[in-house]
Short mmCIF file of C-alpha atoms in Angstrom, two decimals:
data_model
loop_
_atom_site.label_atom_id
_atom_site.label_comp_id
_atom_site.label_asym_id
_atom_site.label_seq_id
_atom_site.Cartn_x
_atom_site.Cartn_y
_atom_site.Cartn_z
CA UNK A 1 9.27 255.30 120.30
CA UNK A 2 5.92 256.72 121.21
CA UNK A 3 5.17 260.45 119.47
CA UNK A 4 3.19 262.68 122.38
CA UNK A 5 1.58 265.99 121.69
CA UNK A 6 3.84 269.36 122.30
CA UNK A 7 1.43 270.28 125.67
CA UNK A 8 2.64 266.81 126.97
CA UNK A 9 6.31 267.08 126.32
CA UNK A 10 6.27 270.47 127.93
CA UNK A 11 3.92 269.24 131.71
CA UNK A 12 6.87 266.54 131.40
CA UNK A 13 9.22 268.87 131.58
CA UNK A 14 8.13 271.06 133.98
CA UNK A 15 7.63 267.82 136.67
CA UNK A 16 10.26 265.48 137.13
CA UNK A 17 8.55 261.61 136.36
CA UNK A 18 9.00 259.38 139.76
CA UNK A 19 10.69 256.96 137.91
CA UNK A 20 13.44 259.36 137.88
CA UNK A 21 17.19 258.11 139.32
CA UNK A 22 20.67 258.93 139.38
CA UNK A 23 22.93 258.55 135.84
CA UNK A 24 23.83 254.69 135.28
CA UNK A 25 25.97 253.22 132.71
CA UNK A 26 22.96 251.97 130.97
CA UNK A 27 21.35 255.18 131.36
CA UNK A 28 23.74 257.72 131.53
CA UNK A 29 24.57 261.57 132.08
CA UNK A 30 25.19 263.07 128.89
CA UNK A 31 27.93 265.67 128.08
CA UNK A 32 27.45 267.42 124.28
CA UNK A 33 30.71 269.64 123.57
CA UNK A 34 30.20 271.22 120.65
CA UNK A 35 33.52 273.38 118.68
CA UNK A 36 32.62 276.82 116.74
CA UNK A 37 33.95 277.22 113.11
CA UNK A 38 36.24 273.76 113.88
CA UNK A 39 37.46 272.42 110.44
CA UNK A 40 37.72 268.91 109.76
CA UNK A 41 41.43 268.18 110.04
CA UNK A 42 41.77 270.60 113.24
CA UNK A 43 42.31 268.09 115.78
CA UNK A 44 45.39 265.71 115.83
CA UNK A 45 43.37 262.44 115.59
CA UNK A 46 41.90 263.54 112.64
CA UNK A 47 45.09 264.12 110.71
CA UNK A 48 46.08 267.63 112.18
CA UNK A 49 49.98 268.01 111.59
CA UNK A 50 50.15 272.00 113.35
CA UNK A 51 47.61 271.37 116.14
CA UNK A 52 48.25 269.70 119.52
CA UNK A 53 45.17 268.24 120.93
CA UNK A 54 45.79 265.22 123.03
CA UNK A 55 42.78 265.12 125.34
CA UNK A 56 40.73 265.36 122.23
CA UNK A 57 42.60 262.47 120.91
CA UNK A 58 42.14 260.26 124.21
CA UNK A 59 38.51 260.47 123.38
CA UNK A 60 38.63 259.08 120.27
CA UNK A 61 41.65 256.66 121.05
CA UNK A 62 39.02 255.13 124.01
CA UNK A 63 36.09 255.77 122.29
CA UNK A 64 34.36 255.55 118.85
CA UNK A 65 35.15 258.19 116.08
CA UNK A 66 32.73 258.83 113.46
CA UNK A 67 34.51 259.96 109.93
CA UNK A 68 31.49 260.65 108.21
CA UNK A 69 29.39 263.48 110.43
CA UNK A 70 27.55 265.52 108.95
CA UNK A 71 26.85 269.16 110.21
CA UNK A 72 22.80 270.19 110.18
CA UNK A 73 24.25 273.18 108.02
CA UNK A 74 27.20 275.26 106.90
CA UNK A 75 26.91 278.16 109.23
CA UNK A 76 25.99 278.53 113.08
CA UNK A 77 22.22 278.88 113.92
CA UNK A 78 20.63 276.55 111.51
CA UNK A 79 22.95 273.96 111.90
CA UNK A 80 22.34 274.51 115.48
CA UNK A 81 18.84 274.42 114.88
CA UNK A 82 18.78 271.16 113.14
CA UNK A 83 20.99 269.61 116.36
CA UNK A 84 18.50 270.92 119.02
CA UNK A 85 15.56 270.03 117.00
CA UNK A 86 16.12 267.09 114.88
CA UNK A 87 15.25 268.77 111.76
CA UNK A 88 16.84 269.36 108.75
CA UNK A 89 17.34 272.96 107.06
CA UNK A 90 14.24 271.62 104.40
CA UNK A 91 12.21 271.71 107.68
CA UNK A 92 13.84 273.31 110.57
CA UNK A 93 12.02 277.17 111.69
CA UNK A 94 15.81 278.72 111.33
CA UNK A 95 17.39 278.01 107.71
CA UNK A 96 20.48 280.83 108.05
CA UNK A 97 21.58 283.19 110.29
CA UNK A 98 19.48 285.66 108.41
CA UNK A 99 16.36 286.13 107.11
CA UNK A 100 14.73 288.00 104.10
CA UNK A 101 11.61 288.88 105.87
CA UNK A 102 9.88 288.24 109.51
CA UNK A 103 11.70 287.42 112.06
CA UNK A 104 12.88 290.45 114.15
CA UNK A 105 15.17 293.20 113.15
CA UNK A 106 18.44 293.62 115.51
CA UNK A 107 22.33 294.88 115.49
CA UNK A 108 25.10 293.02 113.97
CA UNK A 109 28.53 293.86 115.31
CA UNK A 110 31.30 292.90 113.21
CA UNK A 111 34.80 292.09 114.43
CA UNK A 112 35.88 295.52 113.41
CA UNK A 113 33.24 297.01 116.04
CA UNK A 114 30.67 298.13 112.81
CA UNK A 115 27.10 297.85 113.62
CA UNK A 116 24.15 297.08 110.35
CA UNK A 117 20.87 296.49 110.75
CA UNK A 118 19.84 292.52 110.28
CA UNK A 119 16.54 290.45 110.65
CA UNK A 120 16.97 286.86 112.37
CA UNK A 121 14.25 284.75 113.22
CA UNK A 122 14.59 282.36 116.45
CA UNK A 123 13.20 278.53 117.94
CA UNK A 124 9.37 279.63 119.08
CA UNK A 125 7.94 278.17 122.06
CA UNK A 126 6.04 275.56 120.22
CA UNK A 127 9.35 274.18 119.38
CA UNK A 128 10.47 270.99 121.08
CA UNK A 129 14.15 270.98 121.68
CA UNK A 130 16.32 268.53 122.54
CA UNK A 131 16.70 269.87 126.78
CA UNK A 132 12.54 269.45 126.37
CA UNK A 133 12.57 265.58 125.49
CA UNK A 134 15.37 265.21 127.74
CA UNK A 135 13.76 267.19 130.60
CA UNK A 136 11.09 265.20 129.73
CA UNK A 137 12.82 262.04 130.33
CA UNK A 138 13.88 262.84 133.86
CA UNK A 139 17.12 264.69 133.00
CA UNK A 140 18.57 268.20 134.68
CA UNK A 141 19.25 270.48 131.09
CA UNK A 142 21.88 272.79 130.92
CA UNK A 143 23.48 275.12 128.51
CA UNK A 144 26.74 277.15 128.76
CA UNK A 145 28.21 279.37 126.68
CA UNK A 146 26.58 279.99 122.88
CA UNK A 147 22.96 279.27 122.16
CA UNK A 148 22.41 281.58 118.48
CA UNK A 149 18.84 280.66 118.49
CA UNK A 150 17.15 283.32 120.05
CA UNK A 151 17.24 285.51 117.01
CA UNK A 152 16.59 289.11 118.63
CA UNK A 153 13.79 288.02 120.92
CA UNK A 154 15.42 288.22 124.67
CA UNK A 155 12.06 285.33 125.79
CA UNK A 156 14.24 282.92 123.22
CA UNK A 157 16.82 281.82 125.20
CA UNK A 158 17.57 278.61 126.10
CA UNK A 159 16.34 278.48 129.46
CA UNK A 160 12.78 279.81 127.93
CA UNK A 161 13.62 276.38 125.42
CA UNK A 162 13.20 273.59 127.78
CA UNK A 163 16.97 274.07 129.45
CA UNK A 164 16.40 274.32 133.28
CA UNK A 165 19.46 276.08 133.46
CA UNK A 166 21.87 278.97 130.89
CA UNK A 167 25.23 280.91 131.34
CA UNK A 168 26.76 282.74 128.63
CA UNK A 169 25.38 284.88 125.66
CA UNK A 170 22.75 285.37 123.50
CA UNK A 171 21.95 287.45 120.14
CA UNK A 172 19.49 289.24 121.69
CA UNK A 173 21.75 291.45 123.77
CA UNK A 174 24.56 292.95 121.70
CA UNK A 175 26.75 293.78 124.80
CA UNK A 176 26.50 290.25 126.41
CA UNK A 177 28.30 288.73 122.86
CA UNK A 178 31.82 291.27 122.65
CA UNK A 179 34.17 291.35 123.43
CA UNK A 180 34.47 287.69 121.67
CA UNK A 181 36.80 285.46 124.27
CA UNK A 182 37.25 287.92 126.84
CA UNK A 183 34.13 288.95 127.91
CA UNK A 184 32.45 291.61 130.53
CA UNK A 185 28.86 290.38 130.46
CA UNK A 186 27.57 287.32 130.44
CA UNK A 187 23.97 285.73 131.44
CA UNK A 188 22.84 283.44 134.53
CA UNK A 189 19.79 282.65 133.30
CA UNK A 190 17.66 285.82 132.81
CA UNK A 191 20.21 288.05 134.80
CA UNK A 192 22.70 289.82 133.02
CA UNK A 193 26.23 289.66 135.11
CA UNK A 194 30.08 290.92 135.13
CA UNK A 195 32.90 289.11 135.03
CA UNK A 196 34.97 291.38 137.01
CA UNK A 197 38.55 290.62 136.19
CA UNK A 198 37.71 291.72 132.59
CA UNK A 199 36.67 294.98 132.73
CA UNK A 200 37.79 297.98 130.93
CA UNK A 201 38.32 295.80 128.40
CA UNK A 202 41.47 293.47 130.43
CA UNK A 203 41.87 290.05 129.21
CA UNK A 204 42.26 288.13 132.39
CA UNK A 205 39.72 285.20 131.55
CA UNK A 206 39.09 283.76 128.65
CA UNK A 207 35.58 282.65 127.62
CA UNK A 208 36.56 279.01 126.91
CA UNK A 209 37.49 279.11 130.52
CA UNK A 210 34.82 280.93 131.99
CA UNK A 211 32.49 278.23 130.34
CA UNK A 212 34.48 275.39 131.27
CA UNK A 213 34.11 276.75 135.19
CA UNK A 214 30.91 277.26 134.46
CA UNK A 215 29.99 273.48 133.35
CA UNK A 216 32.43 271.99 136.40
CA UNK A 217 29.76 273.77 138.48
CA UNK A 218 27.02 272.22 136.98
CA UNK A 219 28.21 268.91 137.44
CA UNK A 220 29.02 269.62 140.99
CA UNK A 221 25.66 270.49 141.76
CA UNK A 222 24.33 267.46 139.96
CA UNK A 223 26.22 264.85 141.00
CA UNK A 224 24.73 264.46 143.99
CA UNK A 225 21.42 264.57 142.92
CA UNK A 226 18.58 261.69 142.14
CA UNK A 227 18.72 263.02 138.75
CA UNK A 228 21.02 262.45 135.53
CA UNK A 229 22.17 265.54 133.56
CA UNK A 230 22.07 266.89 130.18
CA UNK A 231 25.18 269.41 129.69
CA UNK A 232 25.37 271.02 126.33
CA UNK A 233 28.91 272.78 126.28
CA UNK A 234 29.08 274.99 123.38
CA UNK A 235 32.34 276.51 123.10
CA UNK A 236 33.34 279.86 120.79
CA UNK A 237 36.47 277.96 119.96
CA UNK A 238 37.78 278.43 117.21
CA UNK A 239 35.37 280.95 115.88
CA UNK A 240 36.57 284.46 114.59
CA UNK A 241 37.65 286.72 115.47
CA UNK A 242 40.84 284.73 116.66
CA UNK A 243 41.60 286.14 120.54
CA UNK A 244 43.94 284.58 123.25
CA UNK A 245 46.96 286.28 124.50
CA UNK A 246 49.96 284.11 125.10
CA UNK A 247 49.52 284.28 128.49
CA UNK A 248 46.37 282.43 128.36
CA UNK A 249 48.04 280.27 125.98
CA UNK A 250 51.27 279.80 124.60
CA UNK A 251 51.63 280.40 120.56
CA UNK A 252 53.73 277.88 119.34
CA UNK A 253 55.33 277.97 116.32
CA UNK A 254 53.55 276.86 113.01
CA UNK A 255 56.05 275.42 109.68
CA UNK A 256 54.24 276.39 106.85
CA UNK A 257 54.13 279.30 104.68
CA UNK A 258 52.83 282.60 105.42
CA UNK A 259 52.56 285.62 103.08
CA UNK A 260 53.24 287.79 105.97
CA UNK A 261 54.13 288.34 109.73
CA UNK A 262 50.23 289.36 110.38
CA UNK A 263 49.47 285.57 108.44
CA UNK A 264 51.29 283.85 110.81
CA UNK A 265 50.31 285.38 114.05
CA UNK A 266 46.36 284.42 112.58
CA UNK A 267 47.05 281.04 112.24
CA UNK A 268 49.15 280.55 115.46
CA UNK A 269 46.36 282.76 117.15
CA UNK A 270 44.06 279.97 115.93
CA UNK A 271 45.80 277.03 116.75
CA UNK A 272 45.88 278.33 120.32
CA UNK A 273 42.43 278.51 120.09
CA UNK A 274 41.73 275.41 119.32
CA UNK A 275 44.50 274.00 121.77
CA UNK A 276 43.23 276.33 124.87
CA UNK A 277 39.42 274.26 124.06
CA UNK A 278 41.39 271.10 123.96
CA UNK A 279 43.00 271.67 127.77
CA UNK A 280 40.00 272.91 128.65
CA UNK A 281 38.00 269.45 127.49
CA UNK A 282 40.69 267.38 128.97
CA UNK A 283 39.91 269.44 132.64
CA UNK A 284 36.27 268.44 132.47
CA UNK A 285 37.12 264.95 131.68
CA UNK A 286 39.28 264.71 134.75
CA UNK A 287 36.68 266.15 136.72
CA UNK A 288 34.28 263.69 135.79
CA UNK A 289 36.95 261.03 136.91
CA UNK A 290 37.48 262.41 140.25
CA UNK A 291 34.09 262.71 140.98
CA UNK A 292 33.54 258.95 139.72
CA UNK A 293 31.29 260.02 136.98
CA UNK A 294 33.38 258.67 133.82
CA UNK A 295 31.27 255.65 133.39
CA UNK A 296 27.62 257.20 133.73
CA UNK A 297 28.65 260.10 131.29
CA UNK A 298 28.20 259.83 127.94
CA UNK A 299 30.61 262.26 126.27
CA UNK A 300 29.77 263.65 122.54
CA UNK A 301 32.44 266.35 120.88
CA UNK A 302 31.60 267.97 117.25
CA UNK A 303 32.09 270.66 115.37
CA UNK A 304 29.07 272.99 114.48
CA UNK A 305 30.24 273.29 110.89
CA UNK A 306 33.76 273.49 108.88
CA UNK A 307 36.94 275.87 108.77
CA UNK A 308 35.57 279.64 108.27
CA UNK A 309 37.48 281.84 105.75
CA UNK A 310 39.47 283.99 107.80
CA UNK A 311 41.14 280.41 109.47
CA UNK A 312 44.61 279.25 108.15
CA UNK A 313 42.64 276.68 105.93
CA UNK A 314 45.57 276.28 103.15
CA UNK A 315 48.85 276.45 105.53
CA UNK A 316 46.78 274.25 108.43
CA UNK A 317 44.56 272.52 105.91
CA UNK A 318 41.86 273.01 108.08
CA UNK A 319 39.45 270.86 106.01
CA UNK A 320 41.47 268.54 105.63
CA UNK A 321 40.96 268.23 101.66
CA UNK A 322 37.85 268.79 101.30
CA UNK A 323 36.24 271.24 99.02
CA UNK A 324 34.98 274.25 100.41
CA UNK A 325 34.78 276.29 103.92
CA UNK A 326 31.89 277.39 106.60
CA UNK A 327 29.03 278.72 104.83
CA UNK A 328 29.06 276.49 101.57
CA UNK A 329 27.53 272.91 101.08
CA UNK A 330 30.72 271.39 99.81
CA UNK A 331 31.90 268.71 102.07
CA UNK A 332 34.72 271.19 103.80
CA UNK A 333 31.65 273.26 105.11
CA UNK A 334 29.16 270.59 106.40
CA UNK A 335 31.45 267.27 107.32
CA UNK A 336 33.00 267.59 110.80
CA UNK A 337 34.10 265.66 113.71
CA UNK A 338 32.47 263.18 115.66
CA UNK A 339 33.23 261.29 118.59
CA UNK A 340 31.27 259.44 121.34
CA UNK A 341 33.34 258.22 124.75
CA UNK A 342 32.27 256.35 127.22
CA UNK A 343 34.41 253.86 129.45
CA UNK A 344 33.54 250.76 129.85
CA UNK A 345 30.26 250.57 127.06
CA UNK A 346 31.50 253.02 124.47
CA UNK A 347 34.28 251.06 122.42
CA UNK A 348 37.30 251.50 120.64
CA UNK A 349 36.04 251.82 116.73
CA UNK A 350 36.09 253.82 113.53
CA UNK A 351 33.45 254.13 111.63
CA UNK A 352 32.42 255.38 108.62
CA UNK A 353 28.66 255.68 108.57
CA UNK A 354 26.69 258.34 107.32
CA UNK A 355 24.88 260.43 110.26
CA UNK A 356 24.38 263.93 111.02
CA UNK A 357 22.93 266.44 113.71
CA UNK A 358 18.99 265.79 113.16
CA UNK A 359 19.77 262.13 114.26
CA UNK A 360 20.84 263.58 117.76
CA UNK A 361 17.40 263.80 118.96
CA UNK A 362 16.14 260.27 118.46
CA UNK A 363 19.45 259.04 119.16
CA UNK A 364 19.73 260.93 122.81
CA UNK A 365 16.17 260.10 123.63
CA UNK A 366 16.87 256.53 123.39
CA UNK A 367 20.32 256.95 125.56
CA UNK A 368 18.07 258.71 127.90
CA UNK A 369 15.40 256.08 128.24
CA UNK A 370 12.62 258.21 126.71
CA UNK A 371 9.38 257.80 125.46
CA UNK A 372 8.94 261.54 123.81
CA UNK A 373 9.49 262.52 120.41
CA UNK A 374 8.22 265.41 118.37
CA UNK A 375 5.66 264.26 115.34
CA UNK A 376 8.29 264.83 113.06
CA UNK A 377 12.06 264.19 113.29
CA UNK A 378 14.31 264.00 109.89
CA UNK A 379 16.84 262.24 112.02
CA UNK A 380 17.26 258.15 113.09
CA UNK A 381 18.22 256.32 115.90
CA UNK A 382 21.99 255.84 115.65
CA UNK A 383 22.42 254.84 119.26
CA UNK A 384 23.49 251.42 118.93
CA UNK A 385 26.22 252.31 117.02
CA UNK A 386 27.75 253.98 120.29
CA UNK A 387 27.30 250.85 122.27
CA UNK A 388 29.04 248.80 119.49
CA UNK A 389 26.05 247.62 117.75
CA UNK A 390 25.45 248.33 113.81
CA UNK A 391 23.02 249.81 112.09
CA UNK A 392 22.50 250.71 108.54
CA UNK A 393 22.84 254.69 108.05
CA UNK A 394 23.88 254.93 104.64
CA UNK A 395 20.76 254.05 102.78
CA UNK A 396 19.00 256.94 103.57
CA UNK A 397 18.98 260.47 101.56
CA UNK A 398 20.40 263.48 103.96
CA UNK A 399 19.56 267.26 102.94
CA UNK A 400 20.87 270.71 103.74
CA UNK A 401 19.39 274.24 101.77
CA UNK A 402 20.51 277.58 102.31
CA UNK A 403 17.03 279.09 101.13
CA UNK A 404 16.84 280.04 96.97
CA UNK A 405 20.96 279.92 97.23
CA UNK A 406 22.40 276.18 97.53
CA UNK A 407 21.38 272.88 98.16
CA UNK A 408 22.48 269.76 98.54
CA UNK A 409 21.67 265.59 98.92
CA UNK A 410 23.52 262.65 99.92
CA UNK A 411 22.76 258.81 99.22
CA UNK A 412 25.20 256.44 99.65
CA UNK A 413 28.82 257.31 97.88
CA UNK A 414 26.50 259.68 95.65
CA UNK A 415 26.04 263.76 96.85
CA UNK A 416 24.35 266.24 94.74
CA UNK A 417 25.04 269.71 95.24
CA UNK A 418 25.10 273.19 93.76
CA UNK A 419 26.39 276.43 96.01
CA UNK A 420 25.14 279.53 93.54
CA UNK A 421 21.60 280.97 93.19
CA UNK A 422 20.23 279.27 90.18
CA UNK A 423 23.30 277.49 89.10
CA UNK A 424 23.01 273.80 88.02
CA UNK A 425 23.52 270.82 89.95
CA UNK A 426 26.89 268.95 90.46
CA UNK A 427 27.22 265.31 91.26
CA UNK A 428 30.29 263.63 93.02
CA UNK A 429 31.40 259.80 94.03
CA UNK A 430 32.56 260.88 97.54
CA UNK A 431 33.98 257.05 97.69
CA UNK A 432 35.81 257.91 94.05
CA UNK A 433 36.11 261.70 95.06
CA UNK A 434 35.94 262.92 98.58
CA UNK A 435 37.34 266.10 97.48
CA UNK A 436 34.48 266.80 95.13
CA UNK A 437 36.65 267.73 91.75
CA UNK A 438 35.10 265.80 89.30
CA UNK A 439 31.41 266.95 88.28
CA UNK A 440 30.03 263.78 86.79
CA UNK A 441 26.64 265.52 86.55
CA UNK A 442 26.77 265.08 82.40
CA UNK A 443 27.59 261.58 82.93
CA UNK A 444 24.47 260.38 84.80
CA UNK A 445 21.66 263.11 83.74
CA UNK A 446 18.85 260.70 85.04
CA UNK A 447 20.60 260.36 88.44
CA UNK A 448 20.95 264.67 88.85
CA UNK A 449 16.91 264.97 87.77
CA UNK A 450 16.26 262.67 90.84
CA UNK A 451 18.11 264.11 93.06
CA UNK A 452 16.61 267.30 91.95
CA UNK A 453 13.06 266.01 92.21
CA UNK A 454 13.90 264.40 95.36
CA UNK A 455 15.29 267.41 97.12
CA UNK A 456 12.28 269.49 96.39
CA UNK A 457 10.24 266.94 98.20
CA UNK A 458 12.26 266.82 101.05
CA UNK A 459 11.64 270.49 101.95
CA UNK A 460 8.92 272.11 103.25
CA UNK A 461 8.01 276.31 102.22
CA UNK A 462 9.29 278.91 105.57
CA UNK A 463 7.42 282.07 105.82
CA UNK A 464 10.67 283.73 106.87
CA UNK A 465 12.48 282.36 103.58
CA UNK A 466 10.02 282.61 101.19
CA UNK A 467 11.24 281.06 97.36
CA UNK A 468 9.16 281.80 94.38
CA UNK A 469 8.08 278.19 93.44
CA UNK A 470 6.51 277.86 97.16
CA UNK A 471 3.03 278.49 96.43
CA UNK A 472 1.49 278.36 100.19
CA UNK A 473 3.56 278.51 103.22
CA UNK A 474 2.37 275.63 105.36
#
């Protein structure tokens, strides 16, 4: 694909090319549903025994179901980050939710209603997101619900990041983000609005609704239009903390073993969650079909990074396996869900390739018929593997950092990995090991010092994550 400047990608945006034309199956709207804190073995098709999610499941029984996606990171904003940009976290502007220095300084509120003092750092205009190269292709860009780039800098938001259009919450305004699932504000663009029904605090609608309302609308006002879409639905579901009455959604009851009442409720809490989001896809699916979308929309669902640790990980076995949570480099924090569904050109496979969130931006530019790219992407064309094509994935090297605290590689069956400040190494067959149990790092020295020396070349010094050993940030 051809590589245009930033000032380019941006005019493109702004004016629609003539060549523009309503979604086809060969060039098709594209729906990106993206799950909050999901784990790996949270939905029934991926070996869930506990939760019930059938519409999830029709997706990947009618469509093709990647089992080894990769998250751009352990945590929400720079794996975010590395979807919307096509970076990695060696190269991507936002690394972890926080920063050590720059960036601005903002309010936290914790699920307990305590406030601290934090600095995040957010995408800056000379950015190029995915809405931009989309926009840029011809495309109508929309977000709803949760963006978690825009640091604490209100001119951030998505719709100020090459989406034409934004409803739900940002960082930036503490009020706009609690409470959680049943909120009182919420954004339409730059406007700050009510949702009535839940004031004073009354949990009449739940967020995962309210969103899924708000990207039925979209669609309505698209579908009409000379124009294909771009809808990236980012649900809170199932983040923490875990909200739904029963009268949103029944709690159903959960067979394993709890240590307590309170344990139980969590993880039946959570289930619901994750079942509510599951309804909730299967409505916008059927919408789609009645409006005789389903074969110009592309559908995508993922998970923004593994099981957190306040979810029922042990009694649900949220990660299904795998080492490790949200917020670590293990595989149970960075390898999620993936499925692509299309009717009638996406078909009916399995695979086990290696991709992750960076290649989104290639890969969507080529759905889209697109001719922009930023100068750098860390990410590859896996489109053809949607369309039932192959493509070799695997012999690549894929990186994630969490700045000066872990790290970690993949190559083939091979990952390197280490998840404490200045600890050494570890090295794991995932094809021998997929739980990661057996450090074979003093069995293949030579094959840890490359890694090692290969990692450090595949990042790239951040002024807002300084590290000791970067002498210049570039």
């Amino acid at each position: 694909m051809k590589k245009i400047s930033l000032s380019l990608l941006s005019l493109s945006a702004i004016c629609m090319p003539s060549s523009a034309q309503k979604a086809t199956p060969e060039r098709p709207n594209i729906v990106f549903i993206l799950a909050d804190d999901m784990g790996y073995g949270d939905l029934s098709c991926f070996g869930s025994k506990h939760v019930k999610t059938p519409n999830i499941d029709r997706l990947s029984e009618q469509g093709t179901t990647f089992t080894q996606c990769y998250a751009g990171s352990g945590i929400s904003s720079p794996s975010r980050c590395s979807l919307m940009t096509g970076l990695s976290s060696g190269h991507a502007r936002i690394r972890d939710n926080q920063c050590p220095v720059g960036g601005r300084i903002g309010i936290k509120v914790s699920t307990k209603g305590d406030t601290t003092y934090i600095h995040r750092t957010n995408l800056m205009p000379e950015d190029t997101t995915l809405a931009t190269v989309l926009s840029a292709a011809g495309y109508r860009t929309c977000l709803v619900n949760k963006w978690h780039l825009d640091g604490y800098d209100p001119q951030a938001a998505p719709n100020h990041r090459g989406f034409h259009e934004f409803y739900g919450w940002t960082i930036s305004t503490v009020h706009s983000n609690a409470p959680y699932y049943y909120p009182y504000y919420r954004f339409d663009g730059d406007q700050l609005i009510n949702i009535r029904e839940n004031r004073n605090d009354r949990h009449i609608r739940h967020n995962t609704d309210i969103s899924t309302d708000d990207a039925i609308r979209f669609i309505d006002r698209q579908k009409d239009q000379q124009q294909p879409f771009f809808l990236y639905l980012a649900f809170d579901a199932p983040h923490e903390p875990y909200i739904i009455d029963e009268k949103t959604w029944r709690w159903h009851d959960i067979d394993a073993p709890f240590a307590s009442p309170e344990e139980k409720e969590n993880a039946q809490r959570y289930a619901a969650l994750i079942e509510h989001m599951d309804a909730a896809v299967g409505r916008l699916i059927k919408h789609l079909e009645e409006q005789g979308l389903s074969e110009n929309t592309l559908v995508i669902f993922a998970s923004d990074n593994g099981a957190a640790i306040q979810a029922p990980l042990p009694q649900l076995n949220c990660n299904a396996g795998f080492r490790g949570r949200k917020a670590q480099l293990y595989e149970g924090g960075i390898r999620v869900p993936l499925i692509v569904y299309q009717p009638g050109r996406v078909p009916v496979r399995r695979l086990e390739n290696m991709v992750y969130f960076p290649d989104f931006m290639p890969t969507l530019a080529a759905v889209a018929k697109g001719s922009a790219l930023p100068s750098r992407t860390d990410g590859m064309d896996i489109s053809p593997l949607f369309f039932g094509k192959d493509v070799d994935t695997d012999h690549r090297m894929l990186y994630w950092e969490f700045p000066g605290k872990q790290r970690a590689a993949r190559l083939g069956n091979w990952k390197c990995v280490t998840i404490k400040k200045n600890a050494p190494l570890e090295l794991y067959n995932l094809k021998d090991d997929p739980g990661e149990q057996h450090n074979l790092a003093k069995d293949y020295p030579e094959m840890v010092q490359l890694f090692d020396e290969a990692m450090r070349r595949m990042r790239t010094p951040s002024e807002c994550w300084p590290l000791p050993e970067d002498k210049a940030v570039k």
